[in-house]
Short mmCIF file of C-alpha atoms in Angstrom, two decimals:
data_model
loop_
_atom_site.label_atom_id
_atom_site.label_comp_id
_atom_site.label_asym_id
_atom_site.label_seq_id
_atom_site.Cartn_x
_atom_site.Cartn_y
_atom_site.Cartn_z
CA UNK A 1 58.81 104.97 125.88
CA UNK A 2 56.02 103.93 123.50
CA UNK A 3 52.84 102.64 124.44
CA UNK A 4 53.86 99.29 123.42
CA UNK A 5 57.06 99.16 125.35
CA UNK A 6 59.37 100.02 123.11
CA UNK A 7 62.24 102.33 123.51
CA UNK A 8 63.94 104.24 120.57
CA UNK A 9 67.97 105.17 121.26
CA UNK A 10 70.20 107.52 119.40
CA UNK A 11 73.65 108.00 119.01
CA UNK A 12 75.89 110.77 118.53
CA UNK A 13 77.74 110.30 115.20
CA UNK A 14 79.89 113.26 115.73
CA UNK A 15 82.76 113.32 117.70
CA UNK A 16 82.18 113.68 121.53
CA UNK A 17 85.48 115.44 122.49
CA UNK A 18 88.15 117.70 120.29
CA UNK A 19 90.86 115.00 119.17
CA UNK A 20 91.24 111.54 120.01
CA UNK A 21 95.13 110.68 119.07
CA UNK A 22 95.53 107.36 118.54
CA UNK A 23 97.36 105.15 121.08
CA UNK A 24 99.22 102.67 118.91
CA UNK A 25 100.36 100.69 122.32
CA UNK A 26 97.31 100.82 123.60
CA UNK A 27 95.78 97.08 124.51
CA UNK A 28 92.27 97.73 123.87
CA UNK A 29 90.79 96.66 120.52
CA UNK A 30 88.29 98.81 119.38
CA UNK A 31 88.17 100.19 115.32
CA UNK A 32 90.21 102.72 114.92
CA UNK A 33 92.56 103.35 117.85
CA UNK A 34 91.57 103.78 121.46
CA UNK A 35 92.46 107.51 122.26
CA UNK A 36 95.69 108.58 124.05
CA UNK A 37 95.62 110.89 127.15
CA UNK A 38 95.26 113.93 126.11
CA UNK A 39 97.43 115.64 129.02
CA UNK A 40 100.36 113.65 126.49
CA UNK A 41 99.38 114.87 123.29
CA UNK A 42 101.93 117.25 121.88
CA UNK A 43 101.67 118.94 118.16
CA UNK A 44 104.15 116.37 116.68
CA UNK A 45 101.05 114.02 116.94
CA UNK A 46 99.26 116.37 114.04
CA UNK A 47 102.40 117.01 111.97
CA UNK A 48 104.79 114.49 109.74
CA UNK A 49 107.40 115.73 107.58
CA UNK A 50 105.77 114.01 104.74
CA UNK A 51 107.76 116.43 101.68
CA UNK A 52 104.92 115.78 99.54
CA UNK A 53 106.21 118.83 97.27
CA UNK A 54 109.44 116.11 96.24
CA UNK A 55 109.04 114.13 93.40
CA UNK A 56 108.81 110.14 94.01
CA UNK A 57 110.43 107.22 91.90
CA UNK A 58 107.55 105.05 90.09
CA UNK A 59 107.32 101.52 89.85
CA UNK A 60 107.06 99.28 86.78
CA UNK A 61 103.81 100.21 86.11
CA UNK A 62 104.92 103.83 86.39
CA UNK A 63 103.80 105.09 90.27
CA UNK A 64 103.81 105.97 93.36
CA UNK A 65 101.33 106.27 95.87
CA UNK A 66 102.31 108.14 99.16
CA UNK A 67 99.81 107.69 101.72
CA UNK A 68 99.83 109.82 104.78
CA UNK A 69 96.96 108.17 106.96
CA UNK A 70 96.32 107.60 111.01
CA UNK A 71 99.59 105.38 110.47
CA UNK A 72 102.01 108.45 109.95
CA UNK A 73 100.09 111.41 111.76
CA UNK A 74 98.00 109.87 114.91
CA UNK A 75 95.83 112.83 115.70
CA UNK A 76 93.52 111.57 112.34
CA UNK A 77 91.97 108.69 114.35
CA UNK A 78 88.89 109.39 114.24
CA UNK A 79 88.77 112.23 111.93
CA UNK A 80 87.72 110.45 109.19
CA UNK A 81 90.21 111.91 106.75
CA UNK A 82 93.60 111.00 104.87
CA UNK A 83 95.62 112.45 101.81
CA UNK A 84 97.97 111.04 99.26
CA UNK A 85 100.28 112.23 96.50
CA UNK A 86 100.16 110.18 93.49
CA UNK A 87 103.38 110.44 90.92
CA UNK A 88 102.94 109.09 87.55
CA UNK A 89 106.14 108.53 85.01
CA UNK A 90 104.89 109.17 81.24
CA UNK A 91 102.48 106.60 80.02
CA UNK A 92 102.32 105.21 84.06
CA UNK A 93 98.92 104.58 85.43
CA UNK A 94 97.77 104.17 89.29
CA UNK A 95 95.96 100.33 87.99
CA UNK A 96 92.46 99.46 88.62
CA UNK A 97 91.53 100.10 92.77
CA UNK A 98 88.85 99.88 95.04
CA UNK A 99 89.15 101.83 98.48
CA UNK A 100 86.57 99.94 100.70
CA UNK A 101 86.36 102.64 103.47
CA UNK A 102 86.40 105.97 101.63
CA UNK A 103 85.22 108.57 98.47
CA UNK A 104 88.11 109.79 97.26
CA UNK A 105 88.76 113.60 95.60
CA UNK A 106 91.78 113.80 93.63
CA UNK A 107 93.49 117.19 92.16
CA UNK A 108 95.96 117.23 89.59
CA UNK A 109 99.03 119.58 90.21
CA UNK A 110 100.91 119.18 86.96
CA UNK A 111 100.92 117.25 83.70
CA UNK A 112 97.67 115.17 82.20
CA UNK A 113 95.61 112.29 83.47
CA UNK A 114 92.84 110.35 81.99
CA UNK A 115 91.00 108.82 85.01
CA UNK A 116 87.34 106.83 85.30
CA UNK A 117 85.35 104.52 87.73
CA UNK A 118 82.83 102.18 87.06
CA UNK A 119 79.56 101.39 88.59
CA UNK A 120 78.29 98.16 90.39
CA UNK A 121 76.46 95.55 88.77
CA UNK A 122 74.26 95.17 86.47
CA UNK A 123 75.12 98.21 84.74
CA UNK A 124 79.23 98.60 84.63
CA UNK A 125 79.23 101.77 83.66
CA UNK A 126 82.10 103.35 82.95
CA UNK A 127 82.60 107.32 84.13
CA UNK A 128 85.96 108.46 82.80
CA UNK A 129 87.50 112.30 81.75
CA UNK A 130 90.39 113.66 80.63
CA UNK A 131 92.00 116.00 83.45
CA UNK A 132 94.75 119.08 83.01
CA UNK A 133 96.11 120.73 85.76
CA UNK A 134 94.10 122.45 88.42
CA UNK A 135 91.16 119.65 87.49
CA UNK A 136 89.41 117.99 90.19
CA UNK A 137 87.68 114.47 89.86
CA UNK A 138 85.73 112.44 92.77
CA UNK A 139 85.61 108.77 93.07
CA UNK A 140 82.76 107.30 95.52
CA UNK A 141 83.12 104.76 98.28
CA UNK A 142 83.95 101.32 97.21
CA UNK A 143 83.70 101.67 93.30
CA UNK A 144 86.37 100.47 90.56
CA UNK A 145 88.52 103.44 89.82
CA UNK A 146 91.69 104.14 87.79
CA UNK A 147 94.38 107.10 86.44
CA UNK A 148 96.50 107.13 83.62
CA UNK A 149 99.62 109.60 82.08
CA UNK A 150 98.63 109.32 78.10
CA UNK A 151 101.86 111.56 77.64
CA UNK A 152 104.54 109.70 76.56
CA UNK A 153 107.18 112.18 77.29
CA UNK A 154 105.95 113.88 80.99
CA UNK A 155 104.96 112.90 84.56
CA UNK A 156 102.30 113.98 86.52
CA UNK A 157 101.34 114.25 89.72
CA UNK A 158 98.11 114.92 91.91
CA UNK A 159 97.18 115.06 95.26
CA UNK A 160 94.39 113.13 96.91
CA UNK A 161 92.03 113.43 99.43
CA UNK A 162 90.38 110.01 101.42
CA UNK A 163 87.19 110.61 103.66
CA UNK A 164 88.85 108.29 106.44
CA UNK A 165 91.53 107.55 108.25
CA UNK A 166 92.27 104.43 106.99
CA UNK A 167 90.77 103.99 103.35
CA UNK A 168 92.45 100.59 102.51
CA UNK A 169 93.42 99.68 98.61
CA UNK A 170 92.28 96.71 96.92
CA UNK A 171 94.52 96.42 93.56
CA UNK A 172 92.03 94.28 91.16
CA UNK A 173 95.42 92.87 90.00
CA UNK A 174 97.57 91.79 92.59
CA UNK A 175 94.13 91.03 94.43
CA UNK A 176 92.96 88.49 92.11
CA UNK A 177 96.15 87.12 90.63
CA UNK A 178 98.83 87.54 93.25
CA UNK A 179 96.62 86.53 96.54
CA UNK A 180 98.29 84.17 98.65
CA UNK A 181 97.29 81.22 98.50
CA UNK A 182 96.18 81.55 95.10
CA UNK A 183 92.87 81.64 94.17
CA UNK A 184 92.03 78.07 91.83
CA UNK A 185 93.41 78.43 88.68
CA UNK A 186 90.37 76.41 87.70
CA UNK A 187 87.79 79.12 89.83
CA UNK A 188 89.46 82.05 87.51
CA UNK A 189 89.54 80.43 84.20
CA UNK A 190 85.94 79.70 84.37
CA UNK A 191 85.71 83.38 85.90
CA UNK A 192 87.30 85.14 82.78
CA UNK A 193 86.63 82.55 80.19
CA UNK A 194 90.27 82.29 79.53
CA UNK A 195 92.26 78.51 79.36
CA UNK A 196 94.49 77.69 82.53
CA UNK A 197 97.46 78.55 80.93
CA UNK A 198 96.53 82.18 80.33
CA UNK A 199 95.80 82.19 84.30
CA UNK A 200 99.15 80.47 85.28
CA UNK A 201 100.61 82.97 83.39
CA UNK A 202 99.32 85.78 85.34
CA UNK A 203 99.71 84.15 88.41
CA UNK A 204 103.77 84.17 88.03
CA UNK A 205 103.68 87.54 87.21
CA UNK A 206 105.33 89.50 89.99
CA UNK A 207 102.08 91.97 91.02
CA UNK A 208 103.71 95.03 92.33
CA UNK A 209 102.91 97.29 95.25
CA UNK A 210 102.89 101.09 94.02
CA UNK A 211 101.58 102.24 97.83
CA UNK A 212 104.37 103.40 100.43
#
């Protein structure tokens, strides 16, 4: 204690015990998952099946995200740490994201990707690179970030790392034109400096999912 009466507390931000499996039927709410007995954890808690090495069918905008978080493998609550393979068909991008909860480092296993992010405001500034196979690329926390196949005539695929066990995806897209409710056609023409029409337009688009 001070000598004005003041106390000063600190917390651990490590974990306090060696696993904490997450107890999907468990009642309490906490964020993340409360933690399972461990005297019932088994191995099958830490292990999925997930055949990452097996190519994936894209989507219309050419692919596929396969997330493995705390959802599919329970013993990652808490460990602050997720992976993903990302397929992309020739000239198919993984669109403008944000992940809200976590930096992500991506690898690319085969073909050619041109990925970027972009800074906050004011500046906007756009950090994007052209990426062969074996190249590694790091998007931080939170920011605007995209990939793209420029080949016309092969796939690629990479392999992601997410610093938590739930990283979330915000698609600018779907986000902004396919919320529900919609947002104002009036808010977003104003917003881009575009007439209503050109916002209608987008709104009846059908604004894909490429995560599974």
């Amino acid at each position: 204690m001070s000598a004005y009466g003041l106390y000063a507390i600190a917390s651990d931000p490590s974990p306090l015990q060696d696993f904490c499996v997450a107890d999907k039927h468990s009642p309490v709410l906490v964020n993340g998952f409360a933690c399972l007995d461990p005297k019932y954890v088994t191995a099958d808690h830490f292990f999925k099946a997930a055949m990452l090495h097996t190519p994936r069918k894209t989507n219309k905008i050419g692919s596929n995200v396969t997330l493995i978080n705390v959802m599919q493998i329970p013993g990652l609550n808490t460990l602050g740490i997720s992976i993903a393979r990302i397929d992309y068909a020739p000239l198919g991008q993984n669109p403008p994201h944000t992940h809200p909860r976590a930096t992500e480092i991506l690898t690319v296993l085969e073909g050619t990707l041109h990925v970027g992010f972009v800074t906050s405001n004011p500046n906007n500034t756009l950090f994007s690179k052209v990426l062969n196979k074996g190249d590694v690329f790091v998007f931080p926390v939170g920011l605007i970030h995209f990939q793209f196949n420029p080949n016309p005539h092969q796939p690629a695929v990479a392999i992601a790392a997410l610093s938590s066990q739930n990283p979330g995806v915000i698609t600018i897209a779907n986000a902004v034109f396919g919320s529900k409710p919609p947002i104002s056609d009036e808010v977003l023409a104003k917003a881009f400096q575009v007439g209503k029409g050109t916002i209608d337009w987008l709104q009846a688009q059908f604004w894909e999912n490429n995560h599974y």
